[in-house]
PDB file of C-alpha atoms and ligand atoms in Angstrom:
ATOM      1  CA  UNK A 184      -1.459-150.584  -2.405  1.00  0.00           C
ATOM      2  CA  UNK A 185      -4.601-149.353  -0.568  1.00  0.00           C
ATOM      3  CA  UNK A 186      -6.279-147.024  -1.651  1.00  0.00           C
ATOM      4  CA  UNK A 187      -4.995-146.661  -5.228  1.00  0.00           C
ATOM      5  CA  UNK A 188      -7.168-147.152  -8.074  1.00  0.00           C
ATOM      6  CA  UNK A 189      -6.724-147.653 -11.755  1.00  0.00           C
ATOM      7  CA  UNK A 190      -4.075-145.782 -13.986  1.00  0.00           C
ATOM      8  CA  UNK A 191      -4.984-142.669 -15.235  1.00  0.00           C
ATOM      9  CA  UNK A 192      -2.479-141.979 -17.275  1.00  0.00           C
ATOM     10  CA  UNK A 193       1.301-142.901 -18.450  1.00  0.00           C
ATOM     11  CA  UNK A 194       3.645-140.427 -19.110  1.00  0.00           C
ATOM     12  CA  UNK A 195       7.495-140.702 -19.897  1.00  0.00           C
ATOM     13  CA  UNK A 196       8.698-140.819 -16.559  1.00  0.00           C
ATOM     14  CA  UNK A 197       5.147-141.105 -14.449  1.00  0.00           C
ATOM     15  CA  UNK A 198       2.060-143.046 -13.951  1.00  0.00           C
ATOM     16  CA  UNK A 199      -0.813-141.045 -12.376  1.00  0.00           C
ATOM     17  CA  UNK A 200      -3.271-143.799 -10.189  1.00  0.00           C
ATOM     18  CA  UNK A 201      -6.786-142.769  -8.958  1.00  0.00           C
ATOM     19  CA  UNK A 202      -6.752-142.279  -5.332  1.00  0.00           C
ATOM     20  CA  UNK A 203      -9.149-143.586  -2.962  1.00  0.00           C
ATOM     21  CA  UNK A 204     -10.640-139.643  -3.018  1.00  0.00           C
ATOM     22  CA  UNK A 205     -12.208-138.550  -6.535  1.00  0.00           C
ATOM     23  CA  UNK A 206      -9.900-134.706  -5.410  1.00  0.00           C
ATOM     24  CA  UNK A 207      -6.601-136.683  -5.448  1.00  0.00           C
ATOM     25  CA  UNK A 208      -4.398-138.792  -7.557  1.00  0.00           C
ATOM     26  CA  UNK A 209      -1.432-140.990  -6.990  1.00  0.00           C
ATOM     27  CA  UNK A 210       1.882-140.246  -8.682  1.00  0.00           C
ATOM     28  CA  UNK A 211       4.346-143.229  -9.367  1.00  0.00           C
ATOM     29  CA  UNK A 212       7.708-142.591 -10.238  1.00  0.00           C
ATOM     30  CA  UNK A 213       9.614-144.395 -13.099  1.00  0.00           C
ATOM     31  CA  UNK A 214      13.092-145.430 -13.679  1.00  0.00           C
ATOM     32  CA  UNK A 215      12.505-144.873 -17.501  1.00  0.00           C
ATOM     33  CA  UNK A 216      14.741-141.938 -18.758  1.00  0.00           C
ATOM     34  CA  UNK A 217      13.985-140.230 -22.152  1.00  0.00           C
ATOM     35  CA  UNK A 218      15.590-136.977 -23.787  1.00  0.00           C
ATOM     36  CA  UNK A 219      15.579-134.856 -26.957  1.00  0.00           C
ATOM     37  CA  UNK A 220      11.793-135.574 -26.725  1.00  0.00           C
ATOM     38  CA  UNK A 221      12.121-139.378 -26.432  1.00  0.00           C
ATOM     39  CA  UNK A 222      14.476-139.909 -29.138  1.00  0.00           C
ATOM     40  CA  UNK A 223      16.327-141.075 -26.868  1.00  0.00           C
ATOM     41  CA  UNK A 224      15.361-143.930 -24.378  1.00  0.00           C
ATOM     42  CA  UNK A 225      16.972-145.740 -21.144  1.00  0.00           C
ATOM     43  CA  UNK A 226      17.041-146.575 -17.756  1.00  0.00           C
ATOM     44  CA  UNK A 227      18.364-144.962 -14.503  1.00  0.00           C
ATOM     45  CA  UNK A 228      18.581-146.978 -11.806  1.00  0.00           C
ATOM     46  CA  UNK A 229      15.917-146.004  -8.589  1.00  0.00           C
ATOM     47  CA  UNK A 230      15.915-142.614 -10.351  1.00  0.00           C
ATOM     48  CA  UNK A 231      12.096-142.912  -9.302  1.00  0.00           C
ATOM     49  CA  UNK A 232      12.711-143.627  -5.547  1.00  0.00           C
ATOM     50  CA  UNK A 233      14.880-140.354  -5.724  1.00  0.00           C
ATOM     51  CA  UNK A 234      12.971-138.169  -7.892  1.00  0.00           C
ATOM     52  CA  UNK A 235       9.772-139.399  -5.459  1.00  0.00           C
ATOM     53  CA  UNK A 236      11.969-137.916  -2.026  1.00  0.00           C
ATOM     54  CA  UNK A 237      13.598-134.868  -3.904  1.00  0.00           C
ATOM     55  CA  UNK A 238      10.273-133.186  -4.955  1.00  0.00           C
ATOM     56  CA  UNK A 239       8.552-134.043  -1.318  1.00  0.00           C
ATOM     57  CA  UNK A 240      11.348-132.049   0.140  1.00  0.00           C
ATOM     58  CA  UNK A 241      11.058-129.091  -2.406  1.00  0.00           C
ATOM     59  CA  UNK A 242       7.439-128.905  -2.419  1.00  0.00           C
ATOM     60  CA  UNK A 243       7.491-129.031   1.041  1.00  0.00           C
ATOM     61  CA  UNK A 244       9.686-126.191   1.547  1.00  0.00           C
ATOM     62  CA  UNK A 245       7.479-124.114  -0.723  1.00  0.00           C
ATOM     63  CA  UNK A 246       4.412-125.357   1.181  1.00  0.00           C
ATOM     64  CA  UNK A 247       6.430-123.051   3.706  1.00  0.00           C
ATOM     65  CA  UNK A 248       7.681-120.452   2.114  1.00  0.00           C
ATOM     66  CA  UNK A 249       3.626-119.727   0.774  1.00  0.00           C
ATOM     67  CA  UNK A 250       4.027-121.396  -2.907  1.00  0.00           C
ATOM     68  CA  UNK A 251       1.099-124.054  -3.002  1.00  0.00           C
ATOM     69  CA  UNK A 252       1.642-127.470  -4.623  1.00  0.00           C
ATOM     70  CA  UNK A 253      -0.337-130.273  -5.391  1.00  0.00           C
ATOM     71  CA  UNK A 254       1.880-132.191  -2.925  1.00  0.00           C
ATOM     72  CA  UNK A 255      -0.246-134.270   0.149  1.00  0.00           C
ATOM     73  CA  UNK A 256       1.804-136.992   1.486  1.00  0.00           C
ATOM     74  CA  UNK A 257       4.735-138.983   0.205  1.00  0.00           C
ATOM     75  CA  UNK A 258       2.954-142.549   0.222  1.00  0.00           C
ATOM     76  CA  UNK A 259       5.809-145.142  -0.496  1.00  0.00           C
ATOM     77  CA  UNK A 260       9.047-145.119  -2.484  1.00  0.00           C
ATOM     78  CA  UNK A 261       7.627-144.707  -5.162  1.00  0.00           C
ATOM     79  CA  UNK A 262       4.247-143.193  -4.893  1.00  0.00           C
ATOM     80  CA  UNK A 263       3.468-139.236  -4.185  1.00  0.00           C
ATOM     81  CA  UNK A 264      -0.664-138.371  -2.927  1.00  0.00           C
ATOM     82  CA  UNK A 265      -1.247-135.126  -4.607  1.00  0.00           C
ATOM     83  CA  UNK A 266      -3.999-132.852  -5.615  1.00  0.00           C
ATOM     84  CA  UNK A 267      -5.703-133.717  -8.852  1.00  0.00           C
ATOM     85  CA  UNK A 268      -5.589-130.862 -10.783  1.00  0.00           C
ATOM     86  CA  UNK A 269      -5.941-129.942 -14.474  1.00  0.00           C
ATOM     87  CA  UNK A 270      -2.800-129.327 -15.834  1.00  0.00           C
ATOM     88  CA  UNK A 271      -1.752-125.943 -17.971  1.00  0.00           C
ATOM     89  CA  UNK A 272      -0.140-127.347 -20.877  1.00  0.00           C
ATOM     90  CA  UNK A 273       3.075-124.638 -20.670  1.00  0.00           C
ATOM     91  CA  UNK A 274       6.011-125.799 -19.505  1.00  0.00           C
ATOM     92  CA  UNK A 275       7.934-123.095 -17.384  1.00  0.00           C
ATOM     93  CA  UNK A 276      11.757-122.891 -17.603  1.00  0.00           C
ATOM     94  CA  UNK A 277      13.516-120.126 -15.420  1.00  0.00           C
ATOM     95  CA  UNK A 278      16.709-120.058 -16.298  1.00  0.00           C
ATOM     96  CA  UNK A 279      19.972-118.316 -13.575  1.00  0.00           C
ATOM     97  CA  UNK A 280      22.740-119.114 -15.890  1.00  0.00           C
ATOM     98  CA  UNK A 281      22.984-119.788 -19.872  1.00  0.00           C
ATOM     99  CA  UNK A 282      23.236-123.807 -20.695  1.00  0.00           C
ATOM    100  CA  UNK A 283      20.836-126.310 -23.231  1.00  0.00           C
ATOM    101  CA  UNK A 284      18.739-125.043 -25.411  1.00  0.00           C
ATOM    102  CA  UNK A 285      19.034-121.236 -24.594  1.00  0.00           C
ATOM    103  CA  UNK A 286      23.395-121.507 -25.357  1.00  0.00           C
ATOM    104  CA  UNK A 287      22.291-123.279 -28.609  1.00  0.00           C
ATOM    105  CA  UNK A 288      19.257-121.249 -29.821  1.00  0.00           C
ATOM    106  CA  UNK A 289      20.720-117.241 -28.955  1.00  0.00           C
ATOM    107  CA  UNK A 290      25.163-118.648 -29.127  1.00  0.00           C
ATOM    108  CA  UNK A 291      25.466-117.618 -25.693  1.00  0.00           C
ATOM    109  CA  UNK A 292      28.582-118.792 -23.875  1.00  0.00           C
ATOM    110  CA  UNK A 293      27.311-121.302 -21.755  1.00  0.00           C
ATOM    111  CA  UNK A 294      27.943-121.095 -17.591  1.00  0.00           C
ATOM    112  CA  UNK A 295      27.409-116.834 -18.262  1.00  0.00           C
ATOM    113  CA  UNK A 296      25.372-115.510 -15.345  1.00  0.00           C
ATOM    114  CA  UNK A 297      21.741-114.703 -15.917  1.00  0.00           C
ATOM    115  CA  UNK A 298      20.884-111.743 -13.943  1.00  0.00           C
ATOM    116  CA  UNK A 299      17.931-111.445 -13.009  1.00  0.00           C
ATOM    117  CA  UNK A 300      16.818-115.022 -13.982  1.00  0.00           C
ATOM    118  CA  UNK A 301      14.713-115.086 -17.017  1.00  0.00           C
ATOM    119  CA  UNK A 302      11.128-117.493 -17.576  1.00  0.00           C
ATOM    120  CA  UNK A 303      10.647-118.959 -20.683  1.00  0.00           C
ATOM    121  CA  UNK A 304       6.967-120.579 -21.733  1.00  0.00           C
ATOM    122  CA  UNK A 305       7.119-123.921 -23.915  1.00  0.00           C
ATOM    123  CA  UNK A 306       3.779-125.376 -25.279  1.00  0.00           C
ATOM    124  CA  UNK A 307       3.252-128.880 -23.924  1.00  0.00           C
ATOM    125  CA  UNK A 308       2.499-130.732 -27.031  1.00  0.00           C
ATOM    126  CA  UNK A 309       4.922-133.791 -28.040  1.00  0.00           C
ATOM    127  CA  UNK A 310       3.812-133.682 -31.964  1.00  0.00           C
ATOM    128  CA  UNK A 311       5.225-130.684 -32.246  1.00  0.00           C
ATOM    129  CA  UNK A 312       8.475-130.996 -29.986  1.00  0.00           C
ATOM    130  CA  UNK A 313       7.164-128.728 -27.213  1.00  0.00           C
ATOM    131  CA  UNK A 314       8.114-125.050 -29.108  1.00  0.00           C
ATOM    132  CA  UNK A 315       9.081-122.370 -27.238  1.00  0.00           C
ATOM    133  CA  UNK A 316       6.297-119.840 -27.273  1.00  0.00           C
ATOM    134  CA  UNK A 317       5.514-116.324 -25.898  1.00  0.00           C
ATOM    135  CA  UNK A 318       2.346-114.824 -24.999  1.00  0.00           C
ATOM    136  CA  UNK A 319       0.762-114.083 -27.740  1.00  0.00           C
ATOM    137  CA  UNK A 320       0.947-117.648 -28.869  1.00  0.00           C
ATOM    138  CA  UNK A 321      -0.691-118.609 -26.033  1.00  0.00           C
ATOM    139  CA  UNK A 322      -3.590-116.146 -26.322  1.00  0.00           C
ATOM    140  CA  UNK A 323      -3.822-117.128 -29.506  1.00  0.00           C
ATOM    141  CA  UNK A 324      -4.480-120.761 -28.746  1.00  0.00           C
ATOM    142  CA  UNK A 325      -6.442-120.444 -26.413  1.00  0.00           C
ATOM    143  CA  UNK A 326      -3.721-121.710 -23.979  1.00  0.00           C
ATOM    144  CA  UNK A 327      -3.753-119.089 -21.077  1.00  0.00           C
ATOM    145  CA  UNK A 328      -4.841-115.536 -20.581  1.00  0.00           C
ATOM    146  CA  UNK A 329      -2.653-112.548 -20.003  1.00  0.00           C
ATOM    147  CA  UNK A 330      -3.499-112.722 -16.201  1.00  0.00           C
ATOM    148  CA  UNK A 331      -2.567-116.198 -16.045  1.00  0.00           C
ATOM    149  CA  UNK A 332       0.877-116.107 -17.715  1.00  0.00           C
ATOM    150  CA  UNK A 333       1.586-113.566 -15.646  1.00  0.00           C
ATOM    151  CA  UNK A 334       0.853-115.592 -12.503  1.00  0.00           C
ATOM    152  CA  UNK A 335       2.769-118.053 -13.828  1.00  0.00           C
ATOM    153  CA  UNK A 336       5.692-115.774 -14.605  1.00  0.00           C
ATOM    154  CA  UNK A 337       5.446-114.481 -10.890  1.00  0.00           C
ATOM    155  CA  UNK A 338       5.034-118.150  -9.294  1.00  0.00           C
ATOM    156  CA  UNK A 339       7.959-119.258 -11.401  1.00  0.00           C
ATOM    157  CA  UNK A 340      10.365-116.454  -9.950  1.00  0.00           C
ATOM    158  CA  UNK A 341       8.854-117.188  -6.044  1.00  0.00           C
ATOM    159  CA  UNK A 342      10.088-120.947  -6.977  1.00  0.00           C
ATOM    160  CA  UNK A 343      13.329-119.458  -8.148  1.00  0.00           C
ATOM    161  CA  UNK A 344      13.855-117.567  -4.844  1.00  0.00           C
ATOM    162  CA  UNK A 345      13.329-120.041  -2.525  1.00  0.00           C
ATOM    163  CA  UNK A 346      15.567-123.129  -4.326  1.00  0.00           C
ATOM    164  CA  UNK A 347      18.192-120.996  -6.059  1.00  0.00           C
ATOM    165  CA  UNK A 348      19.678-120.576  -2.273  1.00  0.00           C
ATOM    166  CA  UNK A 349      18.492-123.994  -0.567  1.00  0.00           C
ATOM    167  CA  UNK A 350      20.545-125.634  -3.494  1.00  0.00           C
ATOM    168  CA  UNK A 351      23.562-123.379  -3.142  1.00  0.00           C
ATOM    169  CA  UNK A 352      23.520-123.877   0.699  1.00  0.00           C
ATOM    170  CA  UNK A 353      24.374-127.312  -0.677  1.00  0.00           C
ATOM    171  CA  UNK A 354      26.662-126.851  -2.587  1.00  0.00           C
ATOM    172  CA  UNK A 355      25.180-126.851  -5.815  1.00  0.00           C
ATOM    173  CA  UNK A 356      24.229-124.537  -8.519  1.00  0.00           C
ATOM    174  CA  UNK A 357      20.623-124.439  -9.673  1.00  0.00           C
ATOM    175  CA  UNK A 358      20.934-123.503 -13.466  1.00  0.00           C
ATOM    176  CA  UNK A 359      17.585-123.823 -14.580  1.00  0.00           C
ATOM    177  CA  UNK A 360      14.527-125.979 -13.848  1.00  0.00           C
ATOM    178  CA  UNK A 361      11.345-126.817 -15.533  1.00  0.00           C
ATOM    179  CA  UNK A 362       7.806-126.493 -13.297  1.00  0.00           C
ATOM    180  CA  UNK A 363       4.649-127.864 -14.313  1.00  0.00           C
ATOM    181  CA  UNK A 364       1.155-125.760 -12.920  1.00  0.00           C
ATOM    182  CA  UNK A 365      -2.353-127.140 -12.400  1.00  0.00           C
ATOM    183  CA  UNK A 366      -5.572-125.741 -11.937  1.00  0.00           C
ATOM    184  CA  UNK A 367      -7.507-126.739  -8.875  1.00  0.00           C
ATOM    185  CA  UNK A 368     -10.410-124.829  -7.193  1.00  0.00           C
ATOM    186  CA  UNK A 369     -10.041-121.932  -9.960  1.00  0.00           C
ATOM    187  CA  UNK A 370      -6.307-121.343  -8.594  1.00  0.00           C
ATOM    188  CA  UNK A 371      -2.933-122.350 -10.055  1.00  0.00           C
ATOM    189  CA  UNK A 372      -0.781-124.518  -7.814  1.00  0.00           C
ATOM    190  CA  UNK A 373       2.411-125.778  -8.676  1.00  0.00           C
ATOM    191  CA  UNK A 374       2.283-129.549  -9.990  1.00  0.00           C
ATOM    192  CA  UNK A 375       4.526-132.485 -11.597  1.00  0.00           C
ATOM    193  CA  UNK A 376       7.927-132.776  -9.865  1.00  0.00           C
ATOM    194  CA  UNK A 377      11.295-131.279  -9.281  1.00  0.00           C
ATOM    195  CA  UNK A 378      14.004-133.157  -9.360  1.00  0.00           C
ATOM    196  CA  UNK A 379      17.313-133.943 -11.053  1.00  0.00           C
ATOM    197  CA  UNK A 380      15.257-134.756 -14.118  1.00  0.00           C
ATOM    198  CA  UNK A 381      13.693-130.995 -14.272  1.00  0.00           C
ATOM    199  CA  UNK A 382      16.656-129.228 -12.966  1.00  0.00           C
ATOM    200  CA  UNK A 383      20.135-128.331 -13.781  1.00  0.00           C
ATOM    201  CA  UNK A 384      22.232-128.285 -10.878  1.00  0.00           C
ATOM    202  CA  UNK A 385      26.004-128.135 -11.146  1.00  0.00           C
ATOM    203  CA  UNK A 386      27.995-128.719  -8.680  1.00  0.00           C
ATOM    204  CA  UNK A 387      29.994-126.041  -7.492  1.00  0.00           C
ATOM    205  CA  UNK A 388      32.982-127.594  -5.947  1.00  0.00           C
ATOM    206  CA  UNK A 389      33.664-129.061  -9.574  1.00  0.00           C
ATOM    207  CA  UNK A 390      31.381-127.761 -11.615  1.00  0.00           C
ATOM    208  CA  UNK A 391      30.259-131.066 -12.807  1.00  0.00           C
ATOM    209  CA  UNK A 392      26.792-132.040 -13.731  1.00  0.00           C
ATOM    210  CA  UNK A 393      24.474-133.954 -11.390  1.00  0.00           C
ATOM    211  CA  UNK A 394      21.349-134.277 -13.631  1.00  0.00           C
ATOM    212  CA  UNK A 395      20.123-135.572 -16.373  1.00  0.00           C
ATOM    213  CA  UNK A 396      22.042-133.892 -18.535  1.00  0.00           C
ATOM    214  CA  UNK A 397      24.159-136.384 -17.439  1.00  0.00           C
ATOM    215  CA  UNK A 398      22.246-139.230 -19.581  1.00  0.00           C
ATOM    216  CA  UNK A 399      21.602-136.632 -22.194  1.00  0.00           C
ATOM    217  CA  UNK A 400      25.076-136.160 -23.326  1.00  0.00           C
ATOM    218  CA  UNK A 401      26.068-139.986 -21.959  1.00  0.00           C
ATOM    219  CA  UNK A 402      28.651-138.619 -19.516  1.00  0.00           C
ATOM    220  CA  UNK A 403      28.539-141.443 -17.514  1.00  0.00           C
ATOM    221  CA  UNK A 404      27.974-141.876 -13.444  1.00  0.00           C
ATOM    222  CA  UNK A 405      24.144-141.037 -13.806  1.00  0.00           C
ATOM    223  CA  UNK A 406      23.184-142.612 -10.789  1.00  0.00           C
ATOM    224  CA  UNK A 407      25.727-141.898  -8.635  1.00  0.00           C
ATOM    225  CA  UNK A 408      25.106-138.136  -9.494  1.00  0.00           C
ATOM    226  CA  UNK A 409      21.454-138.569  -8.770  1.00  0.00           C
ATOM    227  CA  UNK A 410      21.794-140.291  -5.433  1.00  0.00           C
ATOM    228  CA  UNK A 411      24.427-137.784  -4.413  1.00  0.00           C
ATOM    229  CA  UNK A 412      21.490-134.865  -5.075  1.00  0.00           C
ATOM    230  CA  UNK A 413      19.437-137.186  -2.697  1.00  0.00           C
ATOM    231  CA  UNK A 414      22.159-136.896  -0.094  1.00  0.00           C
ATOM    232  CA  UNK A 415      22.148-132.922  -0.123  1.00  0.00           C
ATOM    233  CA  UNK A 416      18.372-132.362  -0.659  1.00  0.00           C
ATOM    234  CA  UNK A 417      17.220-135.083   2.025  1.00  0.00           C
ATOM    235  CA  UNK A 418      20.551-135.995   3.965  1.00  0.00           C
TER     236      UNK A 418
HETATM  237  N1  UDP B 738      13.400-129.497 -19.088  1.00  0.00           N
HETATM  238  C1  UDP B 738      12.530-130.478 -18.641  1.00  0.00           C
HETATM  239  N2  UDP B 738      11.711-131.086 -19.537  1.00  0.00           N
HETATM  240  C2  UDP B 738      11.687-130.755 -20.859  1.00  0.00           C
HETATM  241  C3  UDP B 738      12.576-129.751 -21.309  1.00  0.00           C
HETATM  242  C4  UDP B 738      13.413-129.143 -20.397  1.00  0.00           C
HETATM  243  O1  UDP B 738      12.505-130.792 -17.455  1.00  0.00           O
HETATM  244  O2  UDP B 738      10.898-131.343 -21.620  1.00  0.00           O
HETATM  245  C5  UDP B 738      14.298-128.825 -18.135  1.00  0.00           C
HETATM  246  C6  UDP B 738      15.749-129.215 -18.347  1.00  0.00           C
HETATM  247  O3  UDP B 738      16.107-130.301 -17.534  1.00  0.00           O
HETATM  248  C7  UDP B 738      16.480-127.957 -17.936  1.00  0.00           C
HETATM  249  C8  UDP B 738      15.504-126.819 -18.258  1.00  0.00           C
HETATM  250  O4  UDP B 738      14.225-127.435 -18.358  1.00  0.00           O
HETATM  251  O5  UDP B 738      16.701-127.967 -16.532  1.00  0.00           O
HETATM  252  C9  UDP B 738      15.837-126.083 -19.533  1.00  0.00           C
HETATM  253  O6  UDP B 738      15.983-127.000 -20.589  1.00  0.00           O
HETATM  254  P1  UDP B 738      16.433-126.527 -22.043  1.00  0.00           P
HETATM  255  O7  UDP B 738      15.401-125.635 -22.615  1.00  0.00           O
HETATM  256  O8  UDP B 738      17.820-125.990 -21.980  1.00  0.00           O
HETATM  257  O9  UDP B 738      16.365-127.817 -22.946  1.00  0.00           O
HETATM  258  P2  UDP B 738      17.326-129.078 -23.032  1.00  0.00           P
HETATM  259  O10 UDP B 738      18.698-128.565 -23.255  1.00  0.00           O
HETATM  260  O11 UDP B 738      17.133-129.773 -21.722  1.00  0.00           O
HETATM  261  O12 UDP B 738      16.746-129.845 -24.184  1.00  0.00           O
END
């Protein structure tokens, strides 16, 4: 495509393209699927073309509800213009109801309401299985300052406020989500994606998954699920 210069970088489910501007970068959006930190390995079908629409919609509607995000311009299908930032290497989970990780680590019954949601900080490093981490690890390496964990404690529940009811509007339940923040122009800004693959969202007719847990714990109907989250984000 025009405009789109050589890869950057490869990540599990992303390929990051120089842009045309030396300030922006293209994001491409695989089908490849991994979990329990790519142990596991497959495909969903057009879960790229889906994740590509889902997080243009949510990081458009916190463009307007005053969150900024490295989102410019959905480009194709497949391709997202963003901001090129430099990415804090914490992943941020808030978490509105117990499931994953959190049931397994503290043996809390899983679906119990979380009231008010929680944040969680996990350090961004595949050798060591991304650990969960609080602040003073962070400090400690160097990772982020007091101030900015902070921020990113208080960006994280803005997020939270602004999808928890666009998702129930639609029917589903947002569990808990992943976000990814960048540094650009000395300020953090919300980067990555959201989408099926960073969220839990249950749905709350049935209370049936439509995410990835669904490839996760092999539970069948992936894609259907993750076109069906299309339909109620974008439809
Ligand atoms: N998550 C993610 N990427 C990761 C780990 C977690 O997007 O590398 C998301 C996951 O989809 C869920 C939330 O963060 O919505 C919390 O995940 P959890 O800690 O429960 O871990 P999991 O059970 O997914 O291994």
């Amino acid at each position: 495509m025009d405009g789109i210069g050589p890869m950057l970088y490869e990540g599990k489910a992303k390929k990051i393209f120089a842009a045309s501007r030396p300030d922006q970068v293209v994001q491409y959006f695989k089908d490849d699927a991994t979990a329990f930190n790519a142990e596991k390995r497959g495909t969903i079908i057009d879960k790229g073309v889906i994740n590509n629409k889902v997080s243009e919609r949510l990081f458009k509607l916190l463009e307007e509800r005053g969150v900024s995000t490295h989102f410019l311009e959905r480009l194709s299908e497949r391709e997202m213009l963003t901001r090129k930032v430099t990415i804090v290497p914490v992943e941020v989970v808030v978490r509105n109801v117990v499931a994953g990780s959190l049931a397994k680590r503290l043996g809390l019954q899983v679906g119990e309401a979380i009231e008010p949601a929680i944040v969680e900080f996990y350090y961004k490093n595949d050798a060591l299985g991304d650990p969960l981490v609080n602040d003073d690890h962070l400090r400690l390496m160097n990772v982020a300052t007091p101030a900015v964990l902070r921020e990113l404690r208080d960006l994280a529940q803005r997020v939270n406020v602004v999808l928890k009811p666009f998702f129930a509007e639609r029917k589903m339940q947002l569990v808990d989500f992943k976000l990814e923040f960048g540094v650009c122009h000395n300020k953090l800004i919300l980067a990555d994606e959201i989408s099926p693959d960073t969220c839990r969202l249950w749905d709350m007719a049935t209370g049936e998954s439509m995410d990835k847990d669904r490839f996760r714990k092999d539970m069948g109907k992936i894609e259907e699920a993750y076109q069906e989250v299309l339909r109620r984000v974008c439809g």
